[in-house]
mmCIF file with all atom_site columns, C-alpha atoms in Angstrom:
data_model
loop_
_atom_site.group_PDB
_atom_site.id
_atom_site.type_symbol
_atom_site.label_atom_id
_atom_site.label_alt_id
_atom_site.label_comp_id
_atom_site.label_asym_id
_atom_site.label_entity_id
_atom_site.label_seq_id
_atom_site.pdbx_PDB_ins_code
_atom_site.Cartn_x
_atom_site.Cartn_y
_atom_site.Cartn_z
_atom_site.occupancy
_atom_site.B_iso_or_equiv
_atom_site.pdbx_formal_charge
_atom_site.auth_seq_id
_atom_site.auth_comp_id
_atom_site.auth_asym_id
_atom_site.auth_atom_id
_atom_site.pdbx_PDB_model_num
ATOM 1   C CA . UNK A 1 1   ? 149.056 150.859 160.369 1.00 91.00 ? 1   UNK A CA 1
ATOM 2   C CA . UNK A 1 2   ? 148.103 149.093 157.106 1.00 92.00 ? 2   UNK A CA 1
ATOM 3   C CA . UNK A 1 3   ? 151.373 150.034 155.776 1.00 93.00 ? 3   UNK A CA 1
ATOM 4   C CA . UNK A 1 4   ? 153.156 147.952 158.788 1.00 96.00 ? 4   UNK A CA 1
ATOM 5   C CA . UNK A 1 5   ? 150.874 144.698 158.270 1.00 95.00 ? 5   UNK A CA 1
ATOM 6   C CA . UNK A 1 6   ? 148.249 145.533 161.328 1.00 97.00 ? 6   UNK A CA 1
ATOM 7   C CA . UNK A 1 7   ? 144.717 144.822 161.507 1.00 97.00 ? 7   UNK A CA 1
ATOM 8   C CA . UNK A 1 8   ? 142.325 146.424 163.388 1.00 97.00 ? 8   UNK A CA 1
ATOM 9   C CA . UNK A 1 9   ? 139.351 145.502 165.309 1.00 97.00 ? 9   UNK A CA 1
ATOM 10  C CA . UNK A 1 10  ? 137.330 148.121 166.217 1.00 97.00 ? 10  UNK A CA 1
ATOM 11  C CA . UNK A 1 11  ? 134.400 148.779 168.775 1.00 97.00 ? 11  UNK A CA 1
ATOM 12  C CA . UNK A 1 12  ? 131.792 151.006 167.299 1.00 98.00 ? 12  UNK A CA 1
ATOM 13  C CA . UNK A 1 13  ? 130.626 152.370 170.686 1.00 97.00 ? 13  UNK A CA 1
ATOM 14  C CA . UNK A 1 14  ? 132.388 155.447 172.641 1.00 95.00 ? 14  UNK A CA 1
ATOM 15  C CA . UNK A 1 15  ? 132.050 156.816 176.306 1.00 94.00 ? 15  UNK A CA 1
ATOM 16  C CA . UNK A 1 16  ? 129.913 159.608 174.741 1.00 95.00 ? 16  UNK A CA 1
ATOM 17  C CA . UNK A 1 17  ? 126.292 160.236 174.913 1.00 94.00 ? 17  UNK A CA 1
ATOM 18  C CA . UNK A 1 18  ? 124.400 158.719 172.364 1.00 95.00 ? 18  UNK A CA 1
ATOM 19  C CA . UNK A 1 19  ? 127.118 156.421 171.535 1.00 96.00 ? 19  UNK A CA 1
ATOM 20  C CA . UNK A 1 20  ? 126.862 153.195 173.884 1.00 96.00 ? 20  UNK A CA 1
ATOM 21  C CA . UNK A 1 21  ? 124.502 151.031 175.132 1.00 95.00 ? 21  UNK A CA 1
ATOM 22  C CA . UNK A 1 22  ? 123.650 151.751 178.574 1.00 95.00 ? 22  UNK A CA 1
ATOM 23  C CA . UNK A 1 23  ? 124.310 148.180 180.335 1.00 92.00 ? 23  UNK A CA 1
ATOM 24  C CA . UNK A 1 24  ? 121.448 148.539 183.085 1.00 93.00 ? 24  UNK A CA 1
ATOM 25  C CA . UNK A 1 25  ? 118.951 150.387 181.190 1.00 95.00 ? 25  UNK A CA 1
ATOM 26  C CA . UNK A 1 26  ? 119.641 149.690 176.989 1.00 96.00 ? 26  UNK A CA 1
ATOM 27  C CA . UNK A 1 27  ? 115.999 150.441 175.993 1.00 96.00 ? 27  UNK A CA 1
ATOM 28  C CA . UNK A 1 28  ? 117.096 154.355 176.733 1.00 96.00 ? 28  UNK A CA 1
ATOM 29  C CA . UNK A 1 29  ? 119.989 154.344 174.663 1.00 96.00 ? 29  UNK A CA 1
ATOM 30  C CA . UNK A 1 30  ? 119.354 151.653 171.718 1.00 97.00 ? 30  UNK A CA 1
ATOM 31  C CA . UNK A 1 31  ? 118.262 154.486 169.692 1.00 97.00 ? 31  UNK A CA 1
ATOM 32  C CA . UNK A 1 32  ? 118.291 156.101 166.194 1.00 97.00 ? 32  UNK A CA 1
ATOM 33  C CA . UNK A 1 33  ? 120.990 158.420 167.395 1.00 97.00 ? 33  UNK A CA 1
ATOM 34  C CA . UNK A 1 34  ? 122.709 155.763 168.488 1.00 98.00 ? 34  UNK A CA 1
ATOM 35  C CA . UNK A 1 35  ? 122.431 153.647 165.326 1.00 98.00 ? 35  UNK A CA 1
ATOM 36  C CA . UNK A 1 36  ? 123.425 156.404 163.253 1.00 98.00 ? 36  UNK A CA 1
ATOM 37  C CA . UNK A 1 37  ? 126.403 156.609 165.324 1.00 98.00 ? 37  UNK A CA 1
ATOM 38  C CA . UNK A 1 38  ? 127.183 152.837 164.462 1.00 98.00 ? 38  UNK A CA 1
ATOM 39  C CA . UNK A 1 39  ? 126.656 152.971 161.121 1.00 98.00 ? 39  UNK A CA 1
ATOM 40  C CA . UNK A 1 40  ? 128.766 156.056 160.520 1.00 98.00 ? 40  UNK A CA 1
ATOM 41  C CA . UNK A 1 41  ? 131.384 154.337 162.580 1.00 98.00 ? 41  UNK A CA 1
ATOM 42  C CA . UNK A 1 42  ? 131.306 151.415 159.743 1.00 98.00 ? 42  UNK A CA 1
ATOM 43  C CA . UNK A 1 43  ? 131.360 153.268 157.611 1.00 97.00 ? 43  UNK A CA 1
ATOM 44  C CA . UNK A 1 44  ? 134.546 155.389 157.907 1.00 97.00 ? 44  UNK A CA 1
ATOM 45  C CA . UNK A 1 45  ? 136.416 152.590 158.854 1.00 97.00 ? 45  UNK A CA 1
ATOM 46  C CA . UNK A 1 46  ? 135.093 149.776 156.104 1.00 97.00 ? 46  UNK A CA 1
ATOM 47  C CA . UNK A 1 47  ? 137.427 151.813 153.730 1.00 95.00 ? 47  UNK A CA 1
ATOM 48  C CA . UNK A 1 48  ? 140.284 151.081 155.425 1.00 96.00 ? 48  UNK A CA 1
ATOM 49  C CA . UNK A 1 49  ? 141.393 147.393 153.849 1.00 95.00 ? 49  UNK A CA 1
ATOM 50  C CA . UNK A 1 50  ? 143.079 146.668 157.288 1.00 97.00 ? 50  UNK A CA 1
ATOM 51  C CA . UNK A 1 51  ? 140.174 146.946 159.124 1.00 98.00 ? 51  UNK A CA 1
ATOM 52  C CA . UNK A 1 52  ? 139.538 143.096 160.314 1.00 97.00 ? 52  UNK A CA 1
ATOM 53  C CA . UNK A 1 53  ? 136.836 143.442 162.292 1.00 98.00 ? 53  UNK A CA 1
ATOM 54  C CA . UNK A 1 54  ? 133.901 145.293 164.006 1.00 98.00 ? 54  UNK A CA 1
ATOM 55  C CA . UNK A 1 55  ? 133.222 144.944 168.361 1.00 98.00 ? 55  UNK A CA 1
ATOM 56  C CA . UNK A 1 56  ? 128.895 145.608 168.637 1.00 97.00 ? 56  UNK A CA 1
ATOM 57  C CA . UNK A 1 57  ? 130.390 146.376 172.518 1.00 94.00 ? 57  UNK A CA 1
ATOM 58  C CA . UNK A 1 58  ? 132.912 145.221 175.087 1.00 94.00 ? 58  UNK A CA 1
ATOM 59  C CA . UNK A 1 59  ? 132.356 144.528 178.978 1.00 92.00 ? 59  UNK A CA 1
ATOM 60  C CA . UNK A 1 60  ? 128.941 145.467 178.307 1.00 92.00 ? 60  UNK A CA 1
ATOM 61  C CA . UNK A 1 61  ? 127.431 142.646 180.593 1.00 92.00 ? 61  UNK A CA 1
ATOM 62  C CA . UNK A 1 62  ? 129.546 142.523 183.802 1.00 89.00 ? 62  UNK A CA 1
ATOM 63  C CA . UNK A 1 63  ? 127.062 142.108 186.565 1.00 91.00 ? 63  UNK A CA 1
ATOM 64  C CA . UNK A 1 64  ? 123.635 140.302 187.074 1.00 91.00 ? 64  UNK A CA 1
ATOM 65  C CA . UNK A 1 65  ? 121.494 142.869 186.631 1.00 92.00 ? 65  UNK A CA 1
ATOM 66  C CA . UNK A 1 66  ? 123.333 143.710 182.687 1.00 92.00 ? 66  UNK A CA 1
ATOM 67  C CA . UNK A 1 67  ? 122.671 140.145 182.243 1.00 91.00 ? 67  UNK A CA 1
ATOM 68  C CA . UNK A 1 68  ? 119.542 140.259 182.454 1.00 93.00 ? 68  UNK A CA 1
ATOM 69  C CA . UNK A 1 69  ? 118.758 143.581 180.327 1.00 93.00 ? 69  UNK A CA 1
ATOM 70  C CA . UNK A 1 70  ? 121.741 143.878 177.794 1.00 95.00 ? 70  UNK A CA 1
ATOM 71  C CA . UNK A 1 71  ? 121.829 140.938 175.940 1.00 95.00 ? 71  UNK A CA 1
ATOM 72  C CA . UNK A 1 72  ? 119.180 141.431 173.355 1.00 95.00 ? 72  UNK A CA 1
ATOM 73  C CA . UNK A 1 73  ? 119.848 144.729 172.728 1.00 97.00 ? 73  UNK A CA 1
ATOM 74  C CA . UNK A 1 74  ? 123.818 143.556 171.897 1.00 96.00 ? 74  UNK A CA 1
ATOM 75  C CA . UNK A 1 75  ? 122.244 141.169 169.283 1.00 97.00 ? 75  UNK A CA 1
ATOM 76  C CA . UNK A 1 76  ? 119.981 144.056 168.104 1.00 97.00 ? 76  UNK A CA 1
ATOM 77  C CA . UNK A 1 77  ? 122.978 146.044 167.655 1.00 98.00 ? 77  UNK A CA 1
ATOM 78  C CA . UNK A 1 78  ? 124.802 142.958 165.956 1.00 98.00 ? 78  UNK A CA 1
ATOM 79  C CA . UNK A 1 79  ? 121.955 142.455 163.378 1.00 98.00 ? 79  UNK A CA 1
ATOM 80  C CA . UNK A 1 80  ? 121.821 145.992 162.425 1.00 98.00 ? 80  UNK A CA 1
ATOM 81  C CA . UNK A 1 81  ? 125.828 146.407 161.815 1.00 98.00 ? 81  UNK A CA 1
ATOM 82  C CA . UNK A 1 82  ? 125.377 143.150 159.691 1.00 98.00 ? 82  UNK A CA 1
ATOM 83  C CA . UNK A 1 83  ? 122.799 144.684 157.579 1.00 98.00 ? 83  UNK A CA 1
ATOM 84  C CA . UNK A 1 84  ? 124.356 147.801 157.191 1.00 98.00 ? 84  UNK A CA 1
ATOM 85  C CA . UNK A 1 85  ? 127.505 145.775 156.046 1.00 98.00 ? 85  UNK A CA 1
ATOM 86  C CA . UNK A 1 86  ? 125.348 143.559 153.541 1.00 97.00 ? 86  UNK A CA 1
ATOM 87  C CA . UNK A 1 87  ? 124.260 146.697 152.338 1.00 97.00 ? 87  UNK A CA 1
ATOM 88  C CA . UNK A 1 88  ? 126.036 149.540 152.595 1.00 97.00 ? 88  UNK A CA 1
ATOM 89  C CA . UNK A 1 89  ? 129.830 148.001 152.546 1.00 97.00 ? 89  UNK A CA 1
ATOM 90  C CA . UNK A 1 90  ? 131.414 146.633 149.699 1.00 94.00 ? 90  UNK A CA 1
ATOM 91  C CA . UNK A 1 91  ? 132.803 143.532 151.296 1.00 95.00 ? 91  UNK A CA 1
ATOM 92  C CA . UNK A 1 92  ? 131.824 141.556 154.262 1.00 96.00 ? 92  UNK A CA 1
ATOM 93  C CA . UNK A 1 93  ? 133.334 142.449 157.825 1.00 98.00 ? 93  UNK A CA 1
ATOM 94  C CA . UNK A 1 94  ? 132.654 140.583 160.604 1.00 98.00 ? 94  UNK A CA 1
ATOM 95  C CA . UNK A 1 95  ? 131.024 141.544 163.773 1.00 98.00 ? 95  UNK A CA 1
ATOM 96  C CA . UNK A 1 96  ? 131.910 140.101 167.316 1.00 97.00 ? 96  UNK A CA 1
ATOM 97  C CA . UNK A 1 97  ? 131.675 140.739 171.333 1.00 96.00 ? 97  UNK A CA 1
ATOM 98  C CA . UNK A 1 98  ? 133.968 141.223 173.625 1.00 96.00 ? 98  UNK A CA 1
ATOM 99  C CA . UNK A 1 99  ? 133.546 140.605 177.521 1.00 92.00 ? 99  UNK A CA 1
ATOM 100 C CA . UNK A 1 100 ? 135.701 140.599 180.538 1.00 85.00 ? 100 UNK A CA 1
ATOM 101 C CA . UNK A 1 101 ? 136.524 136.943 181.291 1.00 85.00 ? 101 UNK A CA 1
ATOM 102 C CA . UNK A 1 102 ? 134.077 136.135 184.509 1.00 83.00 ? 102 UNK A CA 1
ATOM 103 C CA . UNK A 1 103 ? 132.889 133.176 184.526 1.00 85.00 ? 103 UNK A CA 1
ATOM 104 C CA . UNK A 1 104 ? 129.826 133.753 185.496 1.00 86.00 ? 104 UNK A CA 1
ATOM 105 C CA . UNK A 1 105 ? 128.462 135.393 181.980 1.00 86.00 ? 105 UNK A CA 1
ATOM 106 C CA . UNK A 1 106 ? 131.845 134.415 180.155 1.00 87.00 ? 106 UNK A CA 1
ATOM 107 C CA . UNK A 1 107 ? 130.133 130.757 178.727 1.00 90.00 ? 107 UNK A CA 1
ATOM 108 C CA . UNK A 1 108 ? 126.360 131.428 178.966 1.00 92.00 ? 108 UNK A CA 1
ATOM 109 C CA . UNK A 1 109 ? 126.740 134.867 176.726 1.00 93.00 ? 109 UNK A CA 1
ATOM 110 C CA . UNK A 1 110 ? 128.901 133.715 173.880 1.00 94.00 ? 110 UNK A CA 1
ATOM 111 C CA . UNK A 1 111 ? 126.397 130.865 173.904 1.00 95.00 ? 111 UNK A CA 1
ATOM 112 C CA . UNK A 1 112 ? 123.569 133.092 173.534 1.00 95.00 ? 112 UNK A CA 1
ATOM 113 C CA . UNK A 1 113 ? 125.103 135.895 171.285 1.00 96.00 ? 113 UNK A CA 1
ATOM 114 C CA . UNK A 1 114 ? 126.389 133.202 168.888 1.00 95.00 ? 114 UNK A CA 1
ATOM 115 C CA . UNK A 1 115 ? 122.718 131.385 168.346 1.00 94.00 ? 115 UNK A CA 1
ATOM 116 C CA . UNK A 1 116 ? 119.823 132.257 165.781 1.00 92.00 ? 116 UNK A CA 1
ATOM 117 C CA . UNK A 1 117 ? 119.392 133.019 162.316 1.00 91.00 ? 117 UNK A CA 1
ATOM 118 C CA . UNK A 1 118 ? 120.011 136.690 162.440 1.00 90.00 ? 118 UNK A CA 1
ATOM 119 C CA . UNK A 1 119 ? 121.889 138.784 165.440 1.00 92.00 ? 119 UNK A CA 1
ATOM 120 C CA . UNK A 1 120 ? 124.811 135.977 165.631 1.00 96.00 ? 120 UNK A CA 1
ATOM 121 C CA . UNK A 1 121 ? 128.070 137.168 166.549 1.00 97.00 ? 121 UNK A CA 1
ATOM 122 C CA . UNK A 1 122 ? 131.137 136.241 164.044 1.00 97.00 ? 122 UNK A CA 1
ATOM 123 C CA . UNK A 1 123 ? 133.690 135.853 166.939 1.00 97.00 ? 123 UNK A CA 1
ATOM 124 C CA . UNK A 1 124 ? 133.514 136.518 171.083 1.00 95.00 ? 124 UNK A CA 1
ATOM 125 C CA . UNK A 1 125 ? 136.494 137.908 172.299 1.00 94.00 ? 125 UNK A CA 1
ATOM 126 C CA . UNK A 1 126 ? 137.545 137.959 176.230 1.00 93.00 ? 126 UNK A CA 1
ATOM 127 C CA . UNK A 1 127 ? 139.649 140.363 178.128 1.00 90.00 ? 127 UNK A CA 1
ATOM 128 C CA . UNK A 1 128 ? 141.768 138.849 180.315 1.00 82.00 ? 128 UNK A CA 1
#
């Protein structure tokens, strides 16, 4: 892919145990499992010159009751990966959010994920 001129943007979390936040319940699955998880994620792919970016989640917050519980946790998860990056990585990566485009979280979470000193998101991204 590098060879062809593409980027990538990658989301550190899987469908596998121990390897996403749980969007009703993240207190069960914010973990050190899970972290370790993360940071091995960044770091396999912070070698790659083509990586762009890294996702902390996407379409984690999708209903009222993730809205409520998941938020924190995603800018838990965002100030650890920058951390990790600061130092662990030998250059600086971003790290974003994605979320399906509803309008009812769409405004009111990038708002949110993007404030503070630490935890800030880089980008927000939206899936159509």
């Amino acid at each position: 892919m590098a060879e062809a001129g593409i980027y990538l943007v990658l989301d550190v979390n899987t469908p596998l145990p121990e390897q996403h936040l749980n969007n009703r319940e993240p207190w069960t699955t914010y973990t050190k499992n899970y972290l370790e998880h993360v940071f091995s994620v960044i770091e396999v792919f912070s070698g790659y010159a083509n990586t762009l970016a890294f996702l902390a989640g996407n379409e984690v917050v999708f209903e009222k009751v993730s809205a409520k519980t998941t938020p924190n946790y995603l800018k838990a998860v965002v100030r650890d990966m920058k951390a990790y990056i600061t130092e662990q990585v030998s250059r600086i990566i971003p790290v974003g959010y994605s979320n399906a485009d509803d309008l009812s979280f769409r405004t009111s979470l990038a708002k949110y994920l993007e404030c503070g000193e630490i935890g800030y998101i880089d980008f927000f991204g939206v899936n159509s």
